[in-house]
Coordinates of C-alpha atoms and ligand atoms in Angstrom, one line a residue:
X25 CA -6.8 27.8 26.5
X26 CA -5.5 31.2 26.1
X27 CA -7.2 34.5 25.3
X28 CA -5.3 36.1 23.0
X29 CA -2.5 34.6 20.8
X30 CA 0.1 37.0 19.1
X31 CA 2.4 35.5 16.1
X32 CA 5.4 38.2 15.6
X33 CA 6.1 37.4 11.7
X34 CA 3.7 37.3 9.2
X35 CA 5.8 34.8 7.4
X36 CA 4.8 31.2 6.4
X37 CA 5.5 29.7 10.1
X38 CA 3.2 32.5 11.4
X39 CA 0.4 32.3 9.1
X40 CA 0.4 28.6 8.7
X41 CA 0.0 28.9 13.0
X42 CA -2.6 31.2 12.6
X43 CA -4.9 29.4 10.5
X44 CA -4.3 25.7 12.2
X45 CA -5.4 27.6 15.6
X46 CA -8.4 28.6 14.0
X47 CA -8.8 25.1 11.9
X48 CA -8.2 23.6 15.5
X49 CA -11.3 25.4 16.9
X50 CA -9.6 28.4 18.7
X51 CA -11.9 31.5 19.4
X52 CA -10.0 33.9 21.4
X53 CA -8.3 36.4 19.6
X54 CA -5.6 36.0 16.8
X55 CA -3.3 39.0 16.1
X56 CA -0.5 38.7 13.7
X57 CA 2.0 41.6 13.1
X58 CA 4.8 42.2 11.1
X59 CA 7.8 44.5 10.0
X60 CA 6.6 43.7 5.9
X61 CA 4.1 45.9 4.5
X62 CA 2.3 43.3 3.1
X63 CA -0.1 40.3 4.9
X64 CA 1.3 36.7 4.2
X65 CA 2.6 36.2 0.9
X66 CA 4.1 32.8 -1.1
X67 CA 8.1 33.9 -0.7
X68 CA 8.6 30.4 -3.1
X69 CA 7.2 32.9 -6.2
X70 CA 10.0 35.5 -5.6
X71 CA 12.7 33.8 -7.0
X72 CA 10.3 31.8 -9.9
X73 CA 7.6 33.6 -11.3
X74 CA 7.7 37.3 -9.4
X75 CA 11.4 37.4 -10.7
X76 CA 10.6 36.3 -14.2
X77 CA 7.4 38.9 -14.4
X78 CA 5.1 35.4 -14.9
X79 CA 3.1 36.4 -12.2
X80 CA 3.0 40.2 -11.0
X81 CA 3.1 41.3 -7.0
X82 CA -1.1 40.8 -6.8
X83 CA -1.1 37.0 -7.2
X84 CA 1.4 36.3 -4.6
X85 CA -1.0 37.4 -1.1
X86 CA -1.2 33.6 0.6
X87 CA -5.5 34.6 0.9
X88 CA -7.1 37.7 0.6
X89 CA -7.8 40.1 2.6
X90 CA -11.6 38.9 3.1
X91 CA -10.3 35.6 4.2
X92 CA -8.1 36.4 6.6
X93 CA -10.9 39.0 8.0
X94 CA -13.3 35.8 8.2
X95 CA -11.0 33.7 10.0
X96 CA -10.6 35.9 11.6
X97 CA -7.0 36.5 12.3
X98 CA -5.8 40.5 12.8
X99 CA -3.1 41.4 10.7
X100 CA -0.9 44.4 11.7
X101 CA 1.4 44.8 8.9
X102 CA 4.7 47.5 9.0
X103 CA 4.7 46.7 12.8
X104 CA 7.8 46.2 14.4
X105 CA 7.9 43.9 17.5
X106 CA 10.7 46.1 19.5
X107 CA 10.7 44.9 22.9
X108 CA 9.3 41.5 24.8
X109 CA 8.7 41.2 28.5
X110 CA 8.3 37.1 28.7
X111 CA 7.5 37.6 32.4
X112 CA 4.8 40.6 32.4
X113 CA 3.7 38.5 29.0
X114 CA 3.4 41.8 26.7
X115 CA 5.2 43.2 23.9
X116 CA 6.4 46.6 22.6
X117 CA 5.0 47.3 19.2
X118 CA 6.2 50.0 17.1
X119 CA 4.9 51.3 13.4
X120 CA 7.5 51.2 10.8
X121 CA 7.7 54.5 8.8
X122 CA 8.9 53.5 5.6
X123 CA 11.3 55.2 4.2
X124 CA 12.7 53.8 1.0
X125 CA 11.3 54.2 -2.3
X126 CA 11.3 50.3 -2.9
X127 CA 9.0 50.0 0.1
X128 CA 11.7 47.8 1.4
X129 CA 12.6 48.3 5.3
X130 CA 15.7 49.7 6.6
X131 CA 17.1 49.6 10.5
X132 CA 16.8 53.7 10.0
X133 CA 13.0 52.8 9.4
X134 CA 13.2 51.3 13.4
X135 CA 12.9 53.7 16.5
X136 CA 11.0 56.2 15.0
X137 CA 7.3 55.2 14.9
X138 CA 4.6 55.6 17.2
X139 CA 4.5 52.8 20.0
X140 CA 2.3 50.4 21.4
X141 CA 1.8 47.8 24.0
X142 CA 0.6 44.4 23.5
X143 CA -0.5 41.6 25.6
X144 CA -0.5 38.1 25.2
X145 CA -1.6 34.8 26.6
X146 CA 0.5 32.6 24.2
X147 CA 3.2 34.4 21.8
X148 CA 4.7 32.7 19.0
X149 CA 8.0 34.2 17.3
X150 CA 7.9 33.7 13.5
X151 CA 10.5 36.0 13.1
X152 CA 12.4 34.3 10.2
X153 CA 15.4 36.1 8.6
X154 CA 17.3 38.3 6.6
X155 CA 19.7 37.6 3.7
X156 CA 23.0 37.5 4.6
X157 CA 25.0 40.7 3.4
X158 CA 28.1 39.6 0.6
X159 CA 29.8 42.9 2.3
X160 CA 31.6 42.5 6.0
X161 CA 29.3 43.5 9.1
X162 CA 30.5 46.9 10.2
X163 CA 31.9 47.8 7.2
X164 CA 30.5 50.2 4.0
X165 CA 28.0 48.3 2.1
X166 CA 29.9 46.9 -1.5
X167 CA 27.9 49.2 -4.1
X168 CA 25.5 48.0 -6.5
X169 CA 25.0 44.4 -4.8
X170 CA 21.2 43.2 -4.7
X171 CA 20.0 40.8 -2.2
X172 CA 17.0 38.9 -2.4
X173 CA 14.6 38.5 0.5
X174 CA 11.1 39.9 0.5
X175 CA 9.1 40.9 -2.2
X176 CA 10.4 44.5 -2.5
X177 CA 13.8 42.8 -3.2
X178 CA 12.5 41.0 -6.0
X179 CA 11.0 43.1 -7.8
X180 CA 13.6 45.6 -8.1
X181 CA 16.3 43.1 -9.1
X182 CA 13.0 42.2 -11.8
X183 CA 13.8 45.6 -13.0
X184 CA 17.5 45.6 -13.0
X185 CA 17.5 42.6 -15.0
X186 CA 14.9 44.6 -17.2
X187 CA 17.4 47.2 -17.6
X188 CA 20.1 44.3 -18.6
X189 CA 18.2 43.1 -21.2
X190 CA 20.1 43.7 -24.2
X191 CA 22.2 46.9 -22.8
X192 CA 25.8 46.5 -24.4
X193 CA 29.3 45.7 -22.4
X194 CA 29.2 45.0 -18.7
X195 CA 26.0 46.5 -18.3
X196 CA 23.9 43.6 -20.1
X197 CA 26.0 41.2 -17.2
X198 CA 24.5 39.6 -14.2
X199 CA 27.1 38.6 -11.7
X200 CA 25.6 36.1 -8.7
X201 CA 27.9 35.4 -6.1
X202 CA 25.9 32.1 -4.5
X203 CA 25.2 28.8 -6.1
X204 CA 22.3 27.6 -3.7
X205 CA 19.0 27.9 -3.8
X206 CA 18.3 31.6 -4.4
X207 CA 21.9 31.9 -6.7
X208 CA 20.7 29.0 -9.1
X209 CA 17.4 30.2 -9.3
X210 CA 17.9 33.8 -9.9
X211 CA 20.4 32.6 -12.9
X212 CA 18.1 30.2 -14.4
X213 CA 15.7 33.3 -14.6
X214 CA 18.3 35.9 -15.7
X215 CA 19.6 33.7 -18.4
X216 CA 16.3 32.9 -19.9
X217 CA 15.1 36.5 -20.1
X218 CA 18.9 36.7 -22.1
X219 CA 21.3 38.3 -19.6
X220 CA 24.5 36.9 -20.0
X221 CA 25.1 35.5 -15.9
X222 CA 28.2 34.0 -14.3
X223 CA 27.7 32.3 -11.6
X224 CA 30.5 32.7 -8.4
X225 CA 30.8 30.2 -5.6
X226 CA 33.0 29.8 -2.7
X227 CA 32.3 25.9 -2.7
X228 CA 33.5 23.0 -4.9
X229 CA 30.3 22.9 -6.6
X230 CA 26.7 24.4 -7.1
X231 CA 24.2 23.6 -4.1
X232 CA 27.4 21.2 -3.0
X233 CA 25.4 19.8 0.5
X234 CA 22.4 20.3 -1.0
X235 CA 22.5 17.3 -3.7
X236 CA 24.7 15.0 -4.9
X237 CA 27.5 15.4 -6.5
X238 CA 26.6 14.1 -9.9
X239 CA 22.9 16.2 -9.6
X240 CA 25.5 19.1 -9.4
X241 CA 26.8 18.2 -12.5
X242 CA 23.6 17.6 -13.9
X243 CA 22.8 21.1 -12.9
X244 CA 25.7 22.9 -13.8
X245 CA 25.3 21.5 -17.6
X246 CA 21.9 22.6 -17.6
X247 CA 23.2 26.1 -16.7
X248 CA 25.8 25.9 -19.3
X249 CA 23.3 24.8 -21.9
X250 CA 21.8 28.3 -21.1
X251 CA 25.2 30.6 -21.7
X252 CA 25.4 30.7 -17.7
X253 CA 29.1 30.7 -16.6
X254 CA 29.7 28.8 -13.1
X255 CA 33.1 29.3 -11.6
X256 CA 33.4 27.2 -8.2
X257 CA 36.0 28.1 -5.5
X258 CA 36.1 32.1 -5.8
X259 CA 36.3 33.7 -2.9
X260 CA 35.1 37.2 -3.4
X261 CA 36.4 40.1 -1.1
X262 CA 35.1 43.2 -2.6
X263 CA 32.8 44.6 -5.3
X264 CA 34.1 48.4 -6.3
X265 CA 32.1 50.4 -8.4
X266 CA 33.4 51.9 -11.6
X267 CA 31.4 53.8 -14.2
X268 CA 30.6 53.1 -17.5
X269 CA 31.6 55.6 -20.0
X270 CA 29.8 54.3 -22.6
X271 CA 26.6 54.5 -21.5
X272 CA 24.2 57.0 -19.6
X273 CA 26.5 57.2 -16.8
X274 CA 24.6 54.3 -14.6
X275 CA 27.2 52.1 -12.5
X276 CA 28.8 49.0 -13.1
X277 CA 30.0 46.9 -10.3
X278 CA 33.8 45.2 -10.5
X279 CA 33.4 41.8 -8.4
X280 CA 37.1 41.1 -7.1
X281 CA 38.2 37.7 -5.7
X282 CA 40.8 36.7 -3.8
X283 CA 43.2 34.7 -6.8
X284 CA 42.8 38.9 -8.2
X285 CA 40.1 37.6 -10.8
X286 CA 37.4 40.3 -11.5
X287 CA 34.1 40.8 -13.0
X288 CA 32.6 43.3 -14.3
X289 CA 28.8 43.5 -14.0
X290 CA 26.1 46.1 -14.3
X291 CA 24.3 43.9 -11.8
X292 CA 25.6 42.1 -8.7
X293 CA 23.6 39.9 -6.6
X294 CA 24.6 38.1 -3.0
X295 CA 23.0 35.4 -2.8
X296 CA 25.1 33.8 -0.1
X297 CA 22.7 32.8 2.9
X298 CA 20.7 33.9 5.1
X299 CA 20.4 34.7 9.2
X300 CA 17.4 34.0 11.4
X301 CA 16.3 36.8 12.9
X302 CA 16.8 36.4 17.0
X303 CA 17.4 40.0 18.0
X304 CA 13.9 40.5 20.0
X305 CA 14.4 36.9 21.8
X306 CA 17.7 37.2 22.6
X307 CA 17.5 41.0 24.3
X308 CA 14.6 39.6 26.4
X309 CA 16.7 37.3 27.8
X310 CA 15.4 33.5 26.1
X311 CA 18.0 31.0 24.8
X312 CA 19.5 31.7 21.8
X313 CA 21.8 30.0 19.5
X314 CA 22.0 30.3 15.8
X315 CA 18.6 30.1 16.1
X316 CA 15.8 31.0 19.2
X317 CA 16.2 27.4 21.3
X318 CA 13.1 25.4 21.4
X319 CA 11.9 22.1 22.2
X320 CA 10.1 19.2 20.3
X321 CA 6.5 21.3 21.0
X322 CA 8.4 24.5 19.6
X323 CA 8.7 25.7 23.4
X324 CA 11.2 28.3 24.1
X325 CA 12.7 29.0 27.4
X326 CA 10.2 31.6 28.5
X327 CA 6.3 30.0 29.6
X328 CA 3.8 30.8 26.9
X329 CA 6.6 31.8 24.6
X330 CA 7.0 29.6 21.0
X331 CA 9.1 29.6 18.2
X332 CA 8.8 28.2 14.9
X333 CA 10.2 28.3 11.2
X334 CA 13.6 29.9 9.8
X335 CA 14.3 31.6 13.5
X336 CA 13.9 28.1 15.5
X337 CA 16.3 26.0 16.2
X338 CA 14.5 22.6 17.1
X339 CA 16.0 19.5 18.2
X340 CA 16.3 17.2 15.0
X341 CA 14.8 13.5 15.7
X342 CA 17.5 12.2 13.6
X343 CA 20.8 13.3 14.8
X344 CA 20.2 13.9 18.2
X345 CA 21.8 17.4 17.9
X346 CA 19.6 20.6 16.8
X347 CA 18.8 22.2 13.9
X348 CA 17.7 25.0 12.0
X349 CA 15.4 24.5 8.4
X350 CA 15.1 27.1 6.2
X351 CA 12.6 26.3 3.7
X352 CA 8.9 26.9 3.0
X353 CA 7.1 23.7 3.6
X354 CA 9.2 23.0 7.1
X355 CA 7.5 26.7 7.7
X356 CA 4.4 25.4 7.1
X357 CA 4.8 22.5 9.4
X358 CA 6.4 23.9 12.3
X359 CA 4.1 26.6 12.0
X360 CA 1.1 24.3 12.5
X361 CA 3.0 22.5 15.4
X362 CA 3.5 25.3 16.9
X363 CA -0.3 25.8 17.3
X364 CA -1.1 23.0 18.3
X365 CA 1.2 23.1 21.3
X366 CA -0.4 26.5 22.0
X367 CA -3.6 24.9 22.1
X368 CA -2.2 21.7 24.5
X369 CA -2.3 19.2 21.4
X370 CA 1.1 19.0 20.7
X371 CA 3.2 16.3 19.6
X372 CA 7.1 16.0 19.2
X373 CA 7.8 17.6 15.7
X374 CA 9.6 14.9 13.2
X375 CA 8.5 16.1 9.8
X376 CA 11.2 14.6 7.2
X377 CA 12.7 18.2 5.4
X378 CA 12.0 18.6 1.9
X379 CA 12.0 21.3 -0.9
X380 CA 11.4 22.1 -4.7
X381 CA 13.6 24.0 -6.9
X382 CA 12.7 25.0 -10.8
X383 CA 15.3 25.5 -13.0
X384 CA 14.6 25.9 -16.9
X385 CA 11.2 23.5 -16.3
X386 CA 13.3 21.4 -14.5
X387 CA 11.5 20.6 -11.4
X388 CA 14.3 18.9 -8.7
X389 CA 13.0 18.0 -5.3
X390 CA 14.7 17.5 -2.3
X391 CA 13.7 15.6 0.9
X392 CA 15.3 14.6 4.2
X393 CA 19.3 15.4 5.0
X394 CA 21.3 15.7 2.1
X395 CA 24.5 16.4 3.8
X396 CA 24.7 13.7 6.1
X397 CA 24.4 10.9 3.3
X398 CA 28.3 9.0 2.6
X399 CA 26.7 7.0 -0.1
X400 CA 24.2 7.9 -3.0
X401 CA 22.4 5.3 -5.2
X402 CA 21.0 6.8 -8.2
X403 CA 18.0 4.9 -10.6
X404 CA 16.9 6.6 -14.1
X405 CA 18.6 8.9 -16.4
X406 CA 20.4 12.4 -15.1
X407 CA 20.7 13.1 -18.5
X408 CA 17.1 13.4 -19.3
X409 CA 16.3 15.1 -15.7
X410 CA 14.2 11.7 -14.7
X411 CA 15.7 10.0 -11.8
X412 CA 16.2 9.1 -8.2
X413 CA 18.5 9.5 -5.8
X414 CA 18.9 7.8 -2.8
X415 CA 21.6 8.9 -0.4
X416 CA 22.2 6.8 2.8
X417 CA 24.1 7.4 6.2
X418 CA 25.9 4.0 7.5
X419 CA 23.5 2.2 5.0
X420 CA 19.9 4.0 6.3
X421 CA 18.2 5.8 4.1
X422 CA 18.2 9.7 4.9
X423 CA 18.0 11.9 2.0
X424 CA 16.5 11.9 -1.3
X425 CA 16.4 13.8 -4.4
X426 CA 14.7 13.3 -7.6
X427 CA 13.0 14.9 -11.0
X428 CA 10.7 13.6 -13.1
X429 CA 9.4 11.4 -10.0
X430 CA 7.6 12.7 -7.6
X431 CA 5.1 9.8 -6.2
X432 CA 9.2 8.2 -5.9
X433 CA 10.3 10.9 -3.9
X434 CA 7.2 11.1 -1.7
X435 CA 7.6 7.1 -1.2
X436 CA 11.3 7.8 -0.1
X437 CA 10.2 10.7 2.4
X438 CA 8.0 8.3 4.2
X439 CA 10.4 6.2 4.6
X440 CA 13.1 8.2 6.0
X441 CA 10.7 9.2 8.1
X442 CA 10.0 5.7 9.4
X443 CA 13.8 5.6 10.1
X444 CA 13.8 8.6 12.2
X445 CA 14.3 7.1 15.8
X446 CA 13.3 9.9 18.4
X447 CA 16.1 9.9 20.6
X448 CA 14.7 11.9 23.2
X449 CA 17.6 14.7 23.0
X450 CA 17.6 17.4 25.9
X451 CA 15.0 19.7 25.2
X452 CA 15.8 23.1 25.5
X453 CA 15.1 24.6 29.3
X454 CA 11.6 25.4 29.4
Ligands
NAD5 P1 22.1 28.8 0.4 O1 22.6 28.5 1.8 O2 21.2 27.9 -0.3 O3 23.4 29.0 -0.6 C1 24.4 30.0 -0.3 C2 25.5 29.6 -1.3 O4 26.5 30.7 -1.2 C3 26.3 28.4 -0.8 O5 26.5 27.5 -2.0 C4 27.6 28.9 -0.3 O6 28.7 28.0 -0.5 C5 27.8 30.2 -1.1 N1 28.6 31.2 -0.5 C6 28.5 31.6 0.8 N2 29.4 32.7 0.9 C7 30.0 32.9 -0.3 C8 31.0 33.8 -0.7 N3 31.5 34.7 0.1 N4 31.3 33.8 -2.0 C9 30.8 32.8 -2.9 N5 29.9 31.9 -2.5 C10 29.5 31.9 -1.2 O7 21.5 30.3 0.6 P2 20.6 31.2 -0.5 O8 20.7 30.6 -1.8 O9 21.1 32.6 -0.2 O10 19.2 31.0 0.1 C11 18.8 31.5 1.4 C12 17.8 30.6 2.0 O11 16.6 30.6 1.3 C13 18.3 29.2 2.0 O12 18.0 28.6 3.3 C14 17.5 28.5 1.0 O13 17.3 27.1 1.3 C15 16.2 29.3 1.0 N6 15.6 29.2 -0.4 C16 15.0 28.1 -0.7 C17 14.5 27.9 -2.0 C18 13.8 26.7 -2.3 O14 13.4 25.9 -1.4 N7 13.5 26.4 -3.6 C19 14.6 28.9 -2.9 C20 15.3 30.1 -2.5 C21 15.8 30.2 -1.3

């Protein structure tokens, strides 16, 4: 059993691992650090009710402070994990001086702070992600475009559309380039607290791959039936910033696309992906491919190294292939699995994926692998948001999405679950 176990992320993965070790009857020491200046918070509020101002930035801590003390589990937060040496089993910590007003952390905020050394016995990387930047890598970033990540990032777009709220022309306008997740979530908010919101994305339809395509309808009347305007196969290749006259002088963002269609907005938000964060396992040398390269018992390449949540790619029990899952309660899973492995209790991970979304008190959930289905059988009524939908993959059941139903949608889960055949798929190199 090891001595001490370190968990770089203070993420979901990494504090659902840090509390199953303990739950599992682990007594050596349990140090958790992370870049975010706050412990383990519920990122699933950001979008809902920290966005909407339903719930304020003090009711979204995952436990208190006391709790995590009891535990106990150390939490380092605004700690930057610089450097890993997988063979002398230590790592380079470094403080992150922030330097934005927001609180939110830069790459200027990196290579500054005081450093540290860490050893471990075990070290798990819950590094997660970023979002993924609407403007080009390399290039200026577009002006006046919000992304939404952490905390920080939600709250100031919270007081951007604040600012919105009733301001005349342009500057009362929310433009969201991004109809997944984050884009339809962030509209559904913006248009209830009366911004007027169009909605910009590259694909056929909103969260195309996501649902099916007669959900996406479903949802895209719902956002019309709140004044949000979608507009589906706009590529966007700039966002210029013009000023508006008018008013006190405070910017207003032109979204260009490529058909030379253009937007004007006083708020622009990217809402277009995101990417894991590999940077610290990949210059120490382990496996990395869209994703740090682990095995069923979240193993990476390097002994006594882990991974787990947004950054791992795992091998998926029902393709054969790999894969990478992005959302909280996979997170939560891996995260525990993770700790087990640590602790010599593993087993193969084959949790069926699923998610929530809440849109205008619509409640749409979202289980197993949406995209891979060719055929989708739908009981109930779309209309009145009360349904299920069954999608199926040369006639096996492997995705499933529903509102209105949920003991229906846990029913499906378990059974795409019994589906799943593990078909012992190369695990990454050990
Ligand atoms: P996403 O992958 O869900 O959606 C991105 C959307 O942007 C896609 O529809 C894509 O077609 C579109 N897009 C990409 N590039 C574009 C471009 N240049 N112009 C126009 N459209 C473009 O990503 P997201 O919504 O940014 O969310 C990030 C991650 O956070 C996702 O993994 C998501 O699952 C997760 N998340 C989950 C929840 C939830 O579970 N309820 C909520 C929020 C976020």
């Amino acid at each position: 059993m090891p001595g001490r176990v370190v968990i770089v992320g203070t993420g979901i993965a990494g504090a659902a691992a840090a509390q199953t070790l303990r739950k599992d009857g682990f007594d050596g020491e349990v140090v958790m650090i992370g870049a975010d200046r706050r412990p383990p918070y519920r990122r699933t509020m950001l979008t809902k009710d920290l966005l909407s101002g339903r719930v304020d930035a003090d009711r979204i801590p995952l436990r208190s402070a006391d709790a995590w003390q009891t535990m106990p589990v150390e939490i380092r937060t605004g700690t930057w994990a610089a450097d890993l040496d997988p063979v002398g089993r230590s790592i380079t910590t470094e403080d992150v001086s922030i330097s934005t007003e927001d609180g939110s952390i830069t790459t200027e905020d990196v290579g500054t702070g005081a450093r540290a050394t860490l050893d471990y016995d075990a070290l798990l990387l819950a590094t997660g992600g970023r979002a993924r930047r609407l403007d080009p890598p390399g290039g200026p970033a577009w002006p006046g475009v919000l992304h939404v990540r952490d905390a920080e990032d939600a709250l100031a777009l919270r007081s951007r559309i604040g600012e919105a709220v009733g301001a005349p022309g342009p500057r009362g306008r929310l433009v969201i380039v991004g109809a997944g997740l984050i884009g339809c979530e962030v509209a559904a908010v913006a248009a209830a607290a009366g911004v007027a919101v169009t909605l910009l994305e590259a694909g056929p339809r909103p969260l195309a791959g996501t649902v099916p395509e007669a959900v996406s309808e479903m949802l895209a009347d719902l956002h019309a039936g709140h004044g949000v305007t979608i507009e589906t196969g706009v590529q966007v290749t700039g966002v210029v910033g013009e000023t508006d006259s008018d008013t006190s002088g405070k910017g207003v963002s032109v979204v260009q696309a490529a058909d030379g269609r253009k937007w004007t907005a006083g708020v622009v938000v990217g809402a277009v992906g995101m990417i894991p964060a590999t940077e610290l396992a990949q210059s120490a040398g382990l496996d990395v491919a869209d994703g740090i390269l682990v095995d069923e018992y979240c193993a990476t390449s390097a002994p006594g190294v882990y991974a787990a949540g947004d950054a791992a790619r795992f091998p998926d029990p029902f393709t054969g292939g790999t894969c990478r899952i992005e959302h909280w309660n996979h997170g939560q899973a891996h995260g525990a699995a993770a700790a087990r492995a640590i602790l010599g209790n593993g087993r193969p991970y084959r949790e069926v994926p699923w998610c929530w979304t809440h849109q205008y008190g619509v409640n749409l959930q979202i289980a197993g692998t949406p995209q891979a289905a060719d055929e989708w059988r739908t009981d109930g009524d779309l209309g009145a948001r009360e349904f299920l939908s069954v999608g199926f993959a040369a006639g096996q059941e492997v995705a499933a999405v529903a509102a209105g139903r949920p003991k229906e949608l846990r029913a499906a889960r378990a059974r795409i679950g019994e589906h799943l055949t593990w078909s012992g798929a190369p695990a990454a190199a050990r």
